[in-house]
mmCIF file of C-alpha atoms in Angstrom:
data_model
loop_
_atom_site.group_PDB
_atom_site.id
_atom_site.type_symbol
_atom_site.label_atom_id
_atom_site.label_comp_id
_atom_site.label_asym_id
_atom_site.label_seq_id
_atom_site.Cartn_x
_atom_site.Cartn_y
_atom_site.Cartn_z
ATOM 1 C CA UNK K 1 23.202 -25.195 15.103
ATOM 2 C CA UNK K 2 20.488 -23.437 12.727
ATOM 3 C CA UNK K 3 18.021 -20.856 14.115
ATOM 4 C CA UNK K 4 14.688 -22.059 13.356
ATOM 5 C CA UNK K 5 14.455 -18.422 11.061
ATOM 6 C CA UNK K 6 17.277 -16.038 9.433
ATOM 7 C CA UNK K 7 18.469 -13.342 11.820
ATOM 8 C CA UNK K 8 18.757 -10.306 9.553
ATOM 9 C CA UNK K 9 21.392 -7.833 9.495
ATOM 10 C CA UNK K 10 19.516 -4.747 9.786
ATOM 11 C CA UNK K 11 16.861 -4.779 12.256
ATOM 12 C CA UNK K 12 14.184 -1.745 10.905
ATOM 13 C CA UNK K 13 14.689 -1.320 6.649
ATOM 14 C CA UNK K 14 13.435 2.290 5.703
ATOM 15 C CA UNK K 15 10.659 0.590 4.373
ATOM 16 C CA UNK K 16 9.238 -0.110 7.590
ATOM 17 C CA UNK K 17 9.601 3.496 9.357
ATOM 18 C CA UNK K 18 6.544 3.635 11.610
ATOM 19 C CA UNK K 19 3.713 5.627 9.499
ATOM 20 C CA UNK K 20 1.919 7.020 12.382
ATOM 21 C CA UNK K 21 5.132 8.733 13.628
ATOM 22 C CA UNK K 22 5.766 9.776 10.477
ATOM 23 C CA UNK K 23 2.534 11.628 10.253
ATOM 24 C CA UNK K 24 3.133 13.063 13.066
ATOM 25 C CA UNK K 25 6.265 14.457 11.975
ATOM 26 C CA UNK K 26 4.578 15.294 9.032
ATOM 27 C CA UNK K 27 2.503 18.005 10.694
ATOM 28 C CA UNK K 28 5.989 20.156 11.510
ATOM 29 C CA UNK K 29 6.488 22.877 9.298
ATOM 30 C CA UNK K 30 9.898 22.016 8.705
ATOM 31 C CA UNK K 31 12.128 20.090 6.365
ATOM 32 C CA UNK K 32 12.105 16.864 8.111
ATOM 33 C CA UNK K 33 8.388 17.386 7.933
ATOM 34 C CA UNK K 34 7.945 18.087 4.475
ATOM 35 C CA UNK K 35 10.264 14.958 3.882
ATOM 36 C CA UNK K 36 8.081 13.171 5.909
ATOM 37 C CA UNK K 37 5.193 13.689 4.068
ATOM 38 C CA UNK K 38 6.841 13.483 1.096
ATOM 39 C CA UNK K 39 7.546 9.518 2.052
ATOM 40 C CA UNK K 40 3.774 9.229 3.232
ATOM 41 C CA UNK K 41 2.602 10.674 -0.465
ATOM 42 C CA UNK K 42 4.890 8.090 -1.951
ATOM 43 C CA UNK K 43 3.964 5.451 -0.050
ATOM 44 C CA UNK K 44 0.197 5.612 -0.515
ATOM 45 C CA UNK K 45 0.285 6.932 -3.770
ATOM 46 C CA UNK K 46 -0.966 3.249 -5.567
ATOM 47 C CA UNK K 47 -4.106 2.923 -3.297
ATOM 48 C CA UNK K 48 -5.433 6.548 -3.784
ATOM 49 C CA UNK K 49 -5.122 6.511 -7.675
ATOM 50 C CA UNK K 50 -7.032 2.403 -7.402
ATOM 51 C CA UNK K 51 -9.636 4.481 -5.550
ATOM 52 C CA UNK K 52 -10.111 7.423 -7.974
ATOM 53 C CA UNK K 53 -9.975 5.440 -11.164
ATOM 54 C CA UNK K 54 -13.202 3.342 -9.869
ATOM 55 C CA UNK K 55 -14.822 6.512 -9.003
ATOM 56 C CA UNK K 56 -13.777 8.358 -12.022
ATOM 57 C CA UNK K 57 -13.603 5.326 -14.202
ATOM 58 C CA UNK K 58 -10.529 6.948 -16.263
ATOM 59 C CA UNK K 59 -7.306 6.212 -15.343
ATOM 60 C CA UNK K 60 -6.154 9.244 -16.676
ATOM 61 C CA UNK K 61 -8.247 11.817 -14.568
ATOM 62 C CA UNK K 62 -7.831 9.050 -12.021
ATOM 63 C CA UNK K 63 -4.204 10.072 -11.841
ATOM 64 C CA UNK K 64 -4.772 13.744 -12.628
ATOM 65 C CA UNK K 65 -6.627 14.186 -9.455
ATOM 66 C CA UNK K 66 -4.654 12.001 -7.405
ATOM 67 C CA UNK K 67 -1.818 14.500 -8.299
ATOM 68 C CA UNK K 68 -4.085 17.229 -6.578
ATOM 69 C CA UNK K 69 -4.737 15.377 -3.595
ATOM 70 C CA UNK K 70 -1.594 15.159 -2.486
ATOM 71 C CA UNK K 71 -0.350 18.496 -3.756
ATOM 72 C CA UNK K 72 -2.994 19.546 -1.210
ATOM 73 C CA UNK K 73 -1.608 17.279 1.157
ATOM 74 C CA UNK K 74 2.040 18.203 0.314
ATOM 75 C CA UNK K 75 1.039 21.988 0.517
ATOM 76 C CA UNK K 76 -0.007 21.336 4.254
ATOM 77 C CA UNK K 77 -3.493 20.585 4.054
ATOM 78 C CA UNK K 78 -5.584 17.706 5.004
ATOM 79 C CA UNK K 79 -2.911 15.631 6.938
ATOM 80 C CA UNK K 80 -3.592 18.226 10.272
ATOM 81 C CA UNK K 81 -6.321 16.367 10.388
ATOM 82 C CA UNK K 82 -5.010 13.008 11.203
ATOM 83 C CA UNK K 83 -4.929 11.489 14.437
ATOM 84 C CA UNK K 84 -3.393 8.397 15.647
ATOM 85 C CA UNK K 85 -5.963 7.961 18.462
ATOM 86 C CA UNK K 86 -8.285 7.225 15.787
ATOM 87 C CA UNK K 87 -6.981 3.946 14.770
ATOM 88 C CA UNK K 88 -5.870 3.021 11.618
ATOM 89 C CA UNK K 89 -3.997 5.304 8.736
ATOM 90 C CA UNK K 90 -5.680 3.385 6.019
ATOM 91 C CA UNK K 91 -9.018 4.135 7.392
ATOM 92 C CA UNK K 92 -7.624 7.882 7.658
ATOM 93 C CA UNK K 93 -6.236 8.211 4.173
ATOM 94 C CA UNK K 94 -9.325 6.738 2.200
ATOM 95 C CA UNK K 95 -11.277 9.238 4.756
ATOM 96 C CA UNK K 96 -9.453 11.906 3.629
ATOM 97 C CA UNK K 97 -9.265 11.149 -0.489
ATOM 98 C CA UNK K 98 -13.336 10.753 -0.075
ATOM 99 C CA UNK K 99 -13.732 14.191 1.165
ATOM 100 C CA UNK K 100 -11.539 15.768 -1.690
ATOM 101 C CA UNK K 101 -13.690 14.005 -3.786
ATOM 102 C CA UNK K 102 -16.925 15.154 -2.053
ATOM 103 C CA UNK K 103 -15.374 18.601 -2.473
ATOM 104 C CA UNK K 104 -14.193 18.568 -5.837
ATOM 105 C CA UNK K 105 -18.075 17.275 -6.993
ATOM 106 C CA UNK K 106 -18.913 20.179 -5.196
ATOM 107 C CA UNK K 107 -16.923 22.950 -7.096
ATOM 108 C CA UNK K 108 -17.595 21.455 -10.282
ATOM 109 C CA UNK K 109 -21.417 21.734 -9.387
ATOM 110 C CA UNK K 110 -21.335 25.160 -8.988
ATOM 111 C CA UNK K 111 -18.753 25.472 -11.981
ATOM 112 C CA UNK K 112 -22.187 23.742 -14.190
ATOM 113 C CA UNK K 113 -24.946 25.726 -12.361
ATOM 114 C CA UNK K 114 -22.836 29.075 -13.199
ATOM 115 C CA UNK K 115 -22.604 28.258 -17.225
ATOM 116 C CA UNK K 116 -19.071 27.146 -17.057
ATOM 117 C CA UNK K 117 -17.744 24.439 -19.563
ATOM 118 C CA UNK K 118 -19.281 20.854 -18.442
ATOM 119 C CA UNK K 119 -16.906 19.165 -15.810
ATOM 120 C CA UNK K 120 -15.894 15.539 -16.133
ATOM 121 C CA UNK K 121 -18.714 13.691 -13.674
ATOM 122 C CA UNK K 122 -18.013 11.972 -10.891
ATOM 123 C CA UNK K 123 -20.692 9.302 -11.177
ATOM 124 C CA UNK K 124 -19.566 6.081 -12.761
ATOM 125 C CA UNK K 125 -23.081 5.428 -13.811
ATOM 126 C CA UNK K 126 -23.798 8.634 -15.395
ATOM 127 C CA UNK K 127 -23.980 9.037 -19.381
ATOM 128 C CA UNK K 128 -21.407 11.926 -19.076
ATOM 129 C CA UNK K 129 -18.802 9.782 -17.914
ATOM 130 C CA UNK K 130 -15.920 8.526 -20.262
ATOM 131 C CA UNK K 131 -15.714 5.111 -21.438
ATOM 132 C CA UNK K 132 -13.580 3.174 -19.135
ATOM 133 C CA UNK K 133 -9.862 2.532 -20.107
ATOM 134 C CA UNK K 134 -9.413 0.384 -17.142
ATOM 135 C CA UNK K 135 -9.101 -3.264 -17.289
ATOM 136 C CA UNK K 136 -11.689 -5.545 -16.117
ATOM 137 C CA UNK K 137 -10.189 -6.418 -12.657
ATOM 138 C CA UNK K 138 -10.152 -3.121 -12.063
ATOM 139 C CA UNK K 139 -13.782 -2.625 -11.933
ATOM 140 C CA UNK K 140 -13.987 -3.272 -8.141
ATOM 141 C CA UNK K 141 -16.681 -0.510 -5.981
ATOM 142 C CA UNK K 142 -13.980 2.334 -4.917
ATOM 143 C CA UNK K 143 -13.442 1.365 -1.408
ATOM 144 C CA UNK K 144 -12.508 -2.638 -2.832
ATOM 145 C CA UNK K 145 -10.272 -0.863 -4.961
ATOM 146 C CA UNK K 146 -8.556 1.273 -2.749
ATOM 147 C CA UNK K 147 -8.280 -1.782 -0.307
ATOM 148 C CA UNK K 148 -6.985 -4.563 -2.624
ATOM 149 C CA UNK K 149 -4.031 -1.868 -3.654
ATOM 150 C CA UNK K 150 -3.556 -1.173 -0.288
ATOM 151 C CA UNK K 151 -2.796 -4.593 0.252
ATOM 152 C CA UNK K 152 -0.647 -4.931 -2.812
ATOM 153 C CA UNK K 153 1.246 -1.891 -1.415
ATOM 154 C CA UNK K 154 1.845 -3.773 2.094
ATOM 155 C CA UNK K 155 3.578 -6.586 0.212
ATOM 156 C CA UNK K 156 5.391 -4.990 -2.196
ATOM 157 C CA UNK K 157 6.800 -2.558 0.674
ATOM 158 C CA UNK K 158 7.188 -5.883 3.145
ATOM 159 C CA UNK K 159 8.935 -7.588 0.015
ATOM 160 C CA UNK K 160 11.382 -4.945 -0.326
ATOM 161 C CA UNK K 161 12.358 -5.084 2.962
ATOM 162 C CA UNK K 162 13.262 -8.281 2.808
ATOM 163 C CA UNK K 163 15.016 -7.382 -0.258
ATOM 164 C CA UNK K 164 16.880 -5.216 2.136
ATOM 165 C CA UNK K 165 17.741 -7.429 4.750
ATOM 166 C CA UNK K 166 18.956 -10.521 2.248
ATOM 167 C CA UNK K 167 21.376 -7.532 0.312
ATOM 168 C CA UNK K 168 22.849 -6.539 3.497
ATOM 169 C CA UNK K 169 23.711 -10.594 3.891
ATOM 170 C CA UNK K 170 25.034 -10.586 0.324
ATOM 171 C CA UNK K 171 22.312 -12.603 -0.730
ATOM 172 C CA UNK K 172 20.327 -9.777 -3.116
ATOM 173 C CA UNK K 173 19.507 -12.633 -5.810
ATOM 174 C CA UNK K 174 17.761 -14.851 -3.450
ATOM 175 C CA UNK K 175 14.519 -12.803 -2.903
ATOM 176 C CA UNK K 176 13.826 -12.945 -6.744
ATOM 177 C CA UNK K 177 14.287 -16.177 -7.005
ATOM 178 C CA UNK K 178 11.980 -17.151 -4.193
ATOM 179 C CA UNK K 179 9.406 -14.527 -4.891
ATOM 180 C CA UNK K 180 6.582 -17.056 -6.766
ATOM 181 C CA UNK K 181 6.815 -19.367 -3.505
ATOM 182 C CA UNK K 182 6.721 -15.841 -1.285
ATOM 183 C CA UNK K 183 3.766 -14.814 -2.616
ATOM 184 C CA UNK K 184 1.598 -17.751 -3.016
ATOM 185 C CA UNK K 185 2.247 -18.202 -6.616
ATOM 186 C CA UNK K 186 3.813 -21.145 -7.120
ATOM 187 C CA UNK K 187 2.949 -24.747 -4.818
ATOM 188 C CA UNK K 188 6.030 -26.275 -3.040
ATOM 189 C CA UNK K 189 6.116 -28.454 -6.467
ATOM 190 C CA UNK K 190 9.303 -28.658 -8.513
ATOM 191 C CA UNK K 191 11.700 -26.258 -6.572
ATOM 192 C CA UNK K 192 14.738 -28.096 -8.580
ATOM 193 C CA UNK K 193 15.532 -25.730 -11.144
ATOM 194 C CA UNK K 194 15.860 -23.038 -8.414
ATOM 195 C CA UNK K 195 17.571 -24.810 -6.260
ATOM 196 C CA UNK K 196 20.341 -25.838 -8.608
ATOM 197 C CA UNK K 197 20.512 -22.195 -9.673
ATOM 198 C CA UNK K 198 20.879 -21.051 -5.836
ATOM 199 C CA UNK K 199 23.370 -24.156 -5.407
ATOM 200 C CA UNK K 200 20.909 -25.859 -2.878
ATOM 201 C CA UNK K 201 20.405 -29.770 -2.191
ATOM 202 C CA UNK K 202 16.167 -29.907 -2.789
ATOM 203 C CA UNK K 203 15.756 -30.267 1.322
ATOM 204 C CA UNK K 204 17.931 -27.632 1.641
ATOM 205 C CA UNK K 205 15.519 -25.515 -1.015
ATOM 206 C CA UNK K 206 12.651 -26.102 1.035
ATOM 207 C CA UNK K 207 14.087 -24.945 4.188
ATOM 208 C CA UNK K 208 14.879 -22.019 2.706
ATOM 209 C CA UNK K 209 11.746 -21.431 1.286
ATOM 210 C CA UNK K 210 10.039 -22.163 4.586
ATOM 211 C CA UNK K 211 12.102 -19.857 6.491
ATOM 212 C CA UNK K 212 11.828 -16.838 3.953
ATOM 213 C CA UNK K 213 8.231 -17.153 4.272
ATOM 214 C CA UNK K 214 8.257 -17.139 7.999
ATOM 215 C CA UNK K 215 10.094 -14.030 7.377
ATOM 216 C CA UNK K 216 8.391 -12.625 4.711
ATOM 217 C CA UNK K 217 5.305 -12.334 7.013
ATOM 218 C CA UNK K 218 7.186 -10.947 9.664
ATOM 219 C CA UNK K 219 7.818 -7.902 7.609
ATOM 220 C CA UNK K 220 4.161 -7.922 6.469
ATOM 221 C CA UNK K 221 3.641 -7.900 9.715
ATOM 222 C CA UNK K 222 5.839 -5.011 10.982
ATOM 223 C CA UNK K 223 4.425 -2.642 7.935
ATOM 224 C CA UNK K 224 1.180 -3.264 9.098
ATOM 225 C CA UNK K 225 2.257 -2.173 12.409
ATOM 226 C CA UNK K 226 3.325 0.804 11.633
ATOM 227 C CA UNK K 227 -0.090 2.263 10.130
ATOM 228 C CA UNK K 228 -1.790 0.692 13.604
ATOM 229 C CA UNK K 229 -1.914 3.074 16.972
ATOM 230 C CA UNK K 230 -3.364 -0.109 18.694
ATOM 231 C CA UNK K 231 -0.769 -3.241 18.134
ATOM 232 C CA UNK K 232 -3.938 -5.754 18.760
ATOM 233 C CA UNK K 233 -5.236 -5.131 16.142
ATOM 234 C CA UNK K 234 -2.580 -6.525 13.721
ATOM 235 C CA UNK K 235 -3.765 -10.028 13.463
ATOM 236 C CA UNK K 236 -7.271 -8.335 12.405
ATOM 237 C CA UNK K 237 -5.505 -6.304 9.582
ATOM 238 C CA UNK K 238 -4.071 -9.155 8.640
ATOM 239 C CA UNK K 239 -7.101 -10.814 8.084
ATOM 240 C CA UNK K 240 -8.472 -7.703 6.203
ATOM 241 C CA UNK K 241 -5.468 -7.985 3.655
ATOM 242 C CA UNK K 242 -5.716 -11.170 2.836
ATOM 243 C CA UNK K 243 -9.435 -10.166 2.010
ATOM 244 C CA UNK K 244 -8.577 -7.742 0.364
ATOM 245 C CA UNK K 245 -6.223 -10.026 -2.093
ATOM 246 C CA UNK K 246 -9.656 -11.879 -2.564
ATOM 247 C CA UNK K 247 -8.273 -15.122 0.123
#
């Protein structure tokens, strides 16, 4: 008798490694710690650099100071200052790249007032700023930025767990086949093609399909978790990502 969803093999992917406790191991000055922020850096690399490059409006110093965020983070700085009492990591992390910005504005200030070569601004509006090199979509305030690649981080992460889980069942062609139906970008329309290329009847397509999904947002689900100290709130993150994806 079928399970009304797919069991998986491996119950917790690394993917999925709770990020709170990972920041907290983080803060040890020792080499699980410095691997653990290593993994954190890595992670949230995407949604720092969306951030910076609608501040900076130029991907390349966009990326250039990204690099010295977390190299201050990787060096021990900023991440003492987390706390998991204080709700949600995304909320920390965007906290955290706003006040390097703040502080970098602030050094380059002083670097102008003292006679120093003229720093790259950080006002989008001002004349001194370079002409963008960014596409169009990318043109989003900083904070929509930083939130829609947060979001496209969660998925990708949730999608490679599942990745994960359907390799460990011999089954690691299955998740990019499915992928366009996963994500919402293909209708359950004409599944045929991939169904004869999966050697599935078409009912037996869309039961797959249907479950994958089901499990799909599961591991959404769990990443999301793991950034959360308060577990009722994950319905409400939800919500916010799929904002966040624009619906």
């Amino acid at each position: 008798m079928m399970t009304s969803e797919p069991r998986p093999i491996i119950q917790a992917a690394p993917f999925l490694t709770t990020r709170w406790t990972r920041v907290c191991l983080a803060k040890a000055d020792s080499e699980d710690g410095r691997r653990a922020l290593a993994d954190l850096c890595d992670a949230y690399y995407e949604p720092v650099v969306a951030y910076l490059r609608s501040v900076l409006r130029d991907a390349d110093a966009a990326r250039e100071m990204s690099h010295a965020f977390f190299a201050e983070m990787l060096a021990g700085g900023t991440i003492h200052t987390a706390d998991p009492e204080r709700g949600r990591f995304r909320f920390y992390l965007l906290g955290a790249v706003k006040h390097f910005v703040a502080h970098h504005h602030e050094a380059e200030s002083r670097q102008k007032r003292g006679g120093g070569v003229a720093p790259l601004s950080l006002d989008a509006d001002s004349p001194d700023s370079p002409a963008l090199n960014v596409p169009e979509d990318d043109r989003l305030l900083p904070e929509a930025a930083f939130d829609r690649q947060w979001a496209v981080t969660v998925l990708d992460r949730a999608m490679k767990a599942l990745g994960a889980e359907c390799a460990a069942q011999g089954k690691s062609g299955l998740i990019d086949q499915l992928r366009p139906w996963l994500l919402g970008e293909s209708g359950y329309g004409d599944q045929s093609a991939v169904a004869e290329t999966l050697g599935l009847s078409a009912a037996a397509m869309k039961v797959t399909v249907h479950r994958m999904r089901q499990r799909f947002r599961q591991c959404v689900k769990a990443e999301i978790a793991g950034t959360l100290k308060d577990a009722d709130v994950i319905e409400d993150e939800m919500r916010s990502l799929l904002v966040a994806l624009g619906g």
